[in-house]
Amino acid sequence: MPTTPSMEDYIERIYALIDEKGYARVSDIAEALEVHPSSVTKMIQKLDKGKYVVYEKYRGFMLTSKGKKLGKRLVYRHELLEQFLTIIGVNEENIYDDVEGIEHHLSWDAIDRIGDLVQYFEEGDKRVEDLKEIQQNNEADVEEQS
């Protein structure tokens, strides 16, 4: 069963909660994703059918190895994109919404290439300084044209 962006959001959030607290409750997920608990329960049932979680009514749920593997990759994708946007100078107040807007629309190949680029910038402070200089020059050019 291929995942949808919504399913990925749930798996990512469940994985992060379990990593943080050791468990994930329906109420925690509902709060984090700003949805009703009944919506969480429906999605958990769907994820159970897809073998991403094991769900037992009234007893809770846990990620399967398949769910853990995907959850780890989804959290990595999210953190990598945040890191990338920070490096390239996106305003901090925009980063979360920007990541949420693009993360489901990039191939894993694109994510891997962004990872390479983040590594490239992290391996040399001069590279980040050069990028900032280019950005400042471009901004100055735009101001001159206005």
XYZ file of N, CA and C in Angstrom:
438
model
N 0.843 -1.179 0.000
C 0.000 0.000 0.000
C 0.890 1.245 0.000
N 0.833 2.057 -1.063
C 1.634 3.283 -1.092
C 1.089 4.284 -0.066
N 1.983 5.087 0.479
C 1.561 6.064 1.480
C 1.114 7.358 0.821
N 0.232 8.048 1.510
C -0.212 9.375 1.100
C 0.533 10.398 1.960
N 0.541 11.677 1.568
C 1.153 12.693 2.428
C 0.566 12.691 3.848
N -0.718 12.484 3.954
C -1.353 12.450 5.269
C -0.830 11.265 6.095
N -0.738 10.111 5.481
C -0.206 8.936 6.179
C 1.235 9.196 6.628
N 2.003 9.820 5.766
C 3.386 10.129 6.111
C 3.450 11.075 7.301
N 2.568 12.072 7.341
C 2.546 12.999 8.482
C 2.285 12.251 9.784
N 1.349 11.325 9.747
C 1.040 10.543 10.943
C 2.218 9.659 11.353
N 2.789 8.954 10.394
C 3.920 8.064 10.711
C 5.084 8.874 11.257
N 5.358 10.011 10.636
C 6.445 10.883 11.098
C 6.193 11.340 12.532
N 4.979 11.774 12.815
C 4.642 12.270 14.148
C 4.693 11.139 15.175
N 4.153 9.972 14.831
C 4.184 8.820 15.748
C 5.631 8.451 16.067
N 6.459 8.374 15.041
C 7.863 8.016 15.240
C 8.543 9.030 16.157
N 8.319 10.320 15.903
C 8.954 11.367 16.713
C 8.471 11.310 18.162
N 7.187 11.094 18.377
C 6.658 11.001 19.736
C 7.249 9.809 20.487
N 7.309 8.666 19.821
C 7.877 7.475 20.456
C 9.356 7.709 20.770
N 10.050 8.372 19.865
C 11.459 8.680 20.081
C 11.633 9.619 21.276
N 10.746 10.611 21.399
C 10.815 11.592 22.486
C 10.366 11.023 23.830
N 9.193 10.380 23.828
C 8.545 10.003 25.075
C 8.513 8.505 25.357
N 8.808 7.722 24.340
C 8.735 6.281 24.512
C 7.387 5.705 24.124
N 6.430 6.555 23.830
C 5.092 6.114 23.431
C 4.403 7.243 22.666
N 3.325 6.912 21.992
C 2.503 7.898 21.290
C 1.047 7.565 21.577
N 0.328 8.532 22.076
C -1.101 8.343 22.341
C -1.911 9.067 21.277
N -3.125 8.617 21.100
C -4.026 9.253 20.138
C -4.141 10.740 20.440
N -4.285 11.092 21.700
C -4.449 12.507 22.070
C -3.209 13.327 21.717
N -2.015 12.742 21.884
C -0.775 13.451 21.537
C -0.698 13.712 20.030
N -1.069 12.707 19.275
C -1.028 12.834 17.810
C -2.056 13.856 17.348
N -3.261 13.781 17.911
C -4.318 14.727 17.549
C -3.874 16.156 17.828
N -3.260 16.363 18.977
C -2.790 17.703 19.337
C -1.685 18.167 18.389
N -0.725 17.300 18.119
C 0.413 17.664 17.266
C -0.016 17.979 15.840
N -0.981 17.223 15.326
C -1.417 17.407 13.936
C -2.650 18.299 13.814
N -3.157 18.740 14.973
C -4.330 19.617 15.009
C -5.525 18.986 14.305
N -5.821 17.744 14.703
C -6.975 17.020 14.171
C -7.753 16.431 15.347
N -8.941 15.933 15.071
C -9.759 15.305 16.102
C -9.238 13.903 16.414
N -9.356 13.483 17.671
C -8.933 12.125 18.027
C -9.587 11.044 17.167
N -10.837 11.258 16.759
C -11.495 10.258 15.914
C -10.795 10.126 14.560
N -10.258 11.224 14.051
C -9.504 11.175 12.786
C -8.216 10.381 12.975
N -7.594 10.554 14.140
C -6.366 9.809 14.433
C -6.676 8.315 14.474
N -7.750 7.950 15.143
C -8.120 6.540 15.251
C -8.362 5.939 13.870
N -9.054 6.656 13.004
C -9.295 6.158 11.641
C -7.985 5.956 10.892
N -7.058 6.923 11.043
C -5.786 6.802 10.341
C -4.958 5.658 10.926
N -5.004 5.479 12.231
C -4.268 4.370 12.855
C -4.782 3.042 12.303
N -6.081 2.936 12.126
C -6.658 1.714 11.557
C -6.174 1.504 10.120
N -6.086 2.592 9.373
C -5.586 2.516 7.991
C -4.104 2.110 7.980
N -3.326 2.688 8.896
C -1.908 2.351 8.985
C -1.711 0.901 9.427
N -2.641 0.397 10.235
C -2.607 -1.009 10.644
C -2.810 -1.910 9.422
N -3.758 -1.552 8.571
C -3.992 -2.338 7.350
C -2.771 -2.320 6.431
N -2.056 -1.192 6.428
C -0.846 -1.076 5.606
C 0.391 -1.665 6.261
N 0.210 -2.221 7.453
C 1.292 -2.872 8.195
C 2.377 -1.896 8.667
N 1.975 -0.640 8.924
C 2.897 0.354 9.488
C 2.793 0.397 11.003
N 1.619 0.040 11.532
C 1.420 -0.051 12.976
C 0.665 -1.340 13.291
N 0.777 -1.740 14.535
C -0.060 -2.820 15.049
C -1.040 -2.144 15.987
N -2.325 -2.288 15.698
C -3.365 -1.609 16.461
C -4.273 -2.632 17.102
N -4.475 -2.460 18.392
C -5.433 -3.290 19.119
C -6.429 -2.348 19.780
N -7.680 -2.489 19.427
C -8.721 -1.618 19.957
C -8.644 -1.589 21.484
N -8.689 -0.391 22.028
C -8.647 -0.118 23.475
C -7.292 -0.425 24.127
N -6.345 -0.889 23.354
C -5.039 -1.203 23.947
C -3.918 -0.328 23.368
N -4.205 0.378 22.308
C -3.201 1.249 21.725
C -2.562 0.656 20.483
N -1.386 1.164 20.162
C -0.716 0.759 18.928
C 0.777 0.951 19.084
N 1.501 0.327 18.176
C 2.942 0.532 18.091
C 3.374 0.395 16.647
N 4.494 1.005 16.322
C 5.014 0.920 14.964
C 5.578 -0.469 14.702
N 5.346 -0.961 13.502
C 5.990 -2.196 13.060
C 7.411 -1.839 12.616
N 8.203 -2.823 12.276
C 9.550 -2.515 11.774
C 9.446 -1.695 10.486
N 8.456 -1.997 9.659
C 8.218 -1.231 8.427
C 7.870 0.218 8.779
N 7.028 0.415 9.783
C 6.640 1.759 10.218
C 7.808 2.521 10.823
N 8.628 1.823 11.614
C 9.810 2.464 12.216
C 10.793 2.913 11.145
N 11.019 2.046 10.175
C 11.962 2.366 9.101
C 11.491 3.597 8.324
N 10.208 3.606 7.967
C 9.677 4.749 7.233
C 9.656 5.988 8.119
N 9.250 5.841 9.373
C 9.211 6.971 10.292
C 10.570 7.623 10.447
N 11.587 6.804 10.593
C 12.950 7.325 10.726
C 13.344 8.110 9.488
N 13.011 7.578 8.336
C 13.353 8.262 7.066
C 12.568 9.563 6.908
N 11.310 9.566 7.336
C 10.490 10.775 7.233
C 10.981 11.875 8.171
N 11.369 11.496 9.381
C 11.922 12.472 10.326
C 13.237 13.021 9.775
N 14.058 12.133 9.222
C 15.313 12.570 8.604
C 15.036 13.577 7.482
N 14.059 13.269 6.632
C 13.716 14.158 5.521
C 13.324 15.528 6.044
N 12.468 15.546 7.054
C 11.992 16.808 7.619
C 13.160 17.623 8.199
N 13.986 16.960 9.002
C 15.118 17.652 9.627
C 16.126 18.123 8.593
N 16.357 17.323 7.565
C 17.288 17.698 6.502
C 16.793 18.937 5.762
N 15.504 18.967 5.453
C 14.960 20.124 4.748
C 15.014 21.378 5.618
N 14.760 21.239 6.909
C 14.898 22.383 7.819
C 16.340 22.888 7.820
N 17.272 21.949 7.888
C 18.695 22.280 7.890
C 19.077 22.985 6.589
N 18.609 22.460 5.474
C 18.905 23.038 4.169
C 18.370 24.471 4.063
N 17.119 24.663 4.451
C 16.527 25.995 4.359
C 17.231 26.982 5.279
N 17.692 26.507 6.428
C 18.457 27.365 7.345
C 19.774 27.773 6.692
N 20.475 26.813 6.123
C 21.766 27.086 5.483
C 21.624 28.097 4.360
N 20.574 27.964 3.569
C 20.452 28.874 2.416
C 19.836 30.215 2.794
N 19.542 30.385 4.080
C 19.149 31.716 4.551
C 17.667 32.011 4.586
N 16.817 31.011 4.564
C 15.378 31.243 4.680
C 15.095 31.742 6.089
N 14.218 32.735 6.199
C 13.866 33.270 7.509
C 13.305 32.169 8.394
N 13.771 32.148 9.639
C 13.414 31.079 10.575
C 11.907 30.919 10.731
N 11.175 32.028 10.730
C 9.719 31.934 10.932
C 9.002 31.271 9.755
N 9.675 31.131 8.616
C 9.073 30.502 7.436
C 9.439 29.029 7.273
N 10.477 28.603 7.965
C 11.061 27.291 7.682
C 10.071 26.146 7.890
N 9.392 26.085 9.029
C 8.498 24.953 9.300
C 7.413 24.844 8.229
N 6.746 25.957 7.934
C 5.678 25.928 6.927
C 6.215 25.577 5.549
N 7.404 26.087 5.228
C 7.997 25.764 3.930
C 8.306 24.266 3.826
N 8.861 23.704 4.882
C 9.168 22.269 4.879
C 7.881 21.471 4.728
N 6.865 21.834 5.501
C 5.581 21.135 5.403
C 5.021 21.225 3.984
N 5.275 22.346 3.317
C 4.753 22.544 1.974
C 5.471 21.759 0.892
N 6.749 21.452 1.123
C 7.513 20.804 0.050
C 7.889 19.358 0.312
N 7.898 18.922 1.578
C 8.490 17.619 1.878
C 7.825 16.451 1.163
N 6.540 16.523 0.908
C 5.837 15.403 0.267
C 5.940 15.435 -1.260
N 6.519 16.516 -1.778
C 6.545 16.690 -3.229
C 7.926 16.466 -3.837
N 8.857 16.033 -3.015
C 10.206 15.767 -3.502
C 10.452 14.257 -3.538
N 11.151 13.814 -4.553
C 11.523 12.402 -4.626
C 12.621 12.128 -3.603
N 12.801 10.848 -3.296
C 13.890 10.497 -2.391
C 15.237 10.797 -3.050
N 15.296 10.776 -4.367
C 16.517 11.159 -5.069
C 16.832 12.629 -4.807
N 15.810 13.489 -4.883
C 16.010 14.916 -4.611
C 16.445 15.127 -3.153
N 15.835 14.374 -2.236
C 16.212 14.474 -0.822
C 17.683 14.091 -0.646
N 18.103 13.027 -1.293
C 19.503 12.610 -1.209
C 20.447 13.669 -1.760
N 20.059 14.325 -2.863
C 20.915 15.364 -3.435
C 20.960 16.589 -2.510
N 19.851 16.910 -1.878
C 19.840 18.006 -0.899
C 20.749 17.642 0.271
N 20.729 16.374 0.665
C 21.639 15.914 1.712
C 23.094 16.117 1.319
N 23.409 15.845 0.063
C 24.766 16.068 -0.435
C 25.126 17.550 -0.351
N 24.185 18.406 -0.722
C 24.427 19.849 -0.701
C 24.615 20.365 0.729
N 23.790 19.871 1.650
C 23.949 20.251 3.061
C 25.338 19.837 3.542
N 25.742 18.630 3.204
C 27.078 18.151 3.589
C 28.158 19.047 2.993
N 28.006 19.423 1.733
C 28.965 20.304 1.063
C 29.125 21.613 1.826
N 28.006 22.219 2.215
C 28.079 23.486 2.941
C 28.633 23.298 4.348
N 28.298 22.206 5.001
C 28.771 21.976 6.366
C 30.265 21.682 6.426
N 30.819 21.186 5.345
C 32.241 20.838 5.339
C 33.143 22.045 5.108
N 32.567 23.206 4.873
C 33.392 24.394 4.665
C 32.650 25.670 5.004
N 33.069 26.334 6.091
C 32.426 27.588 6.480
C 32.525 28.622 5.364
N 33.597 28.589 4.614
C 33.807 29.541 3.511
C 32.698 29.389 2.473
N 32.212 28.181 2.277
C 31.159 27.944 1.293
C 29.875 28.674 1.691
N 29.544 28.623 2.972
C 28.346 29.315 3.464
C 28.549 30.827 3.355
N 29.753 31.284 3.690
C 30.068 32.716 3.571
C 29.954 33.170 2.114
N 30.441 32.372 1.188
C 30.335 32.703 -0.238
C 28.872 32.803 -0.668
N 28.053 31.862 -0.197
C 26.625 31.895 -0.526
C 25.989 33.170 0.012
N 26.293 33.529 1.250
C 25.722 34.749 1.844
C 26.156 35.988 1.073
N 27.377 35.987 0.598
C 27.866 37.121 -0.195
C 27.083 37.229 -1.511
N 26.850 36.093 -2.149
C 26.048 36.078 -3.380
C 24.643 36.602 -3.097
N 24.056 36.154 -1.997
C 22.706 36.603 -1.651
C 22.664 38.109 -1.399
N 23.665 38.626 -0.693
C 23.718 40.063 -0.425
C 23.865 40.855 -1.721
N 24.706 40.359 -2.627
C 24.874 41.032 -3.920
C 23.578 41.015 -4.716
N 22.913 39.888 -4.709
C 21.642 39.793 -5.439
C 20.584 40.720 -4.842
N 20.534 40.799 -3.532
C 19.581 41.705 -2.882
C 19.895 43.144 -3.197
N 21.181 43.487 -3.234
C 21.596 44.847 -3.572
C 21.195 45.173 -5.013
N 21.361 44.191 -5.916
C 20.970 44.392 -7.322
C 19.463 44.638 -7.437
N 18.681 43.905 -6.672
C 17.229 44.072 -6.699
C 16.844 45.453 -6.185
N 17.502 45.893 -5.112
C 17.214 47.211 -4.551
C 17.557 48.318 -5.542
N 18.667 48.146 -6.270
C 19.082 49.143 -7.265
C 18.054 49.230 -8.406
N 17.448 48.095 -8.751
C 16.495 48.081 -9.851
C 15.140 48.651 -9.451
N 14.889 48.762 -8.145
C 13.585 49.249 -7.677
C 13.476 50.739 -7.755
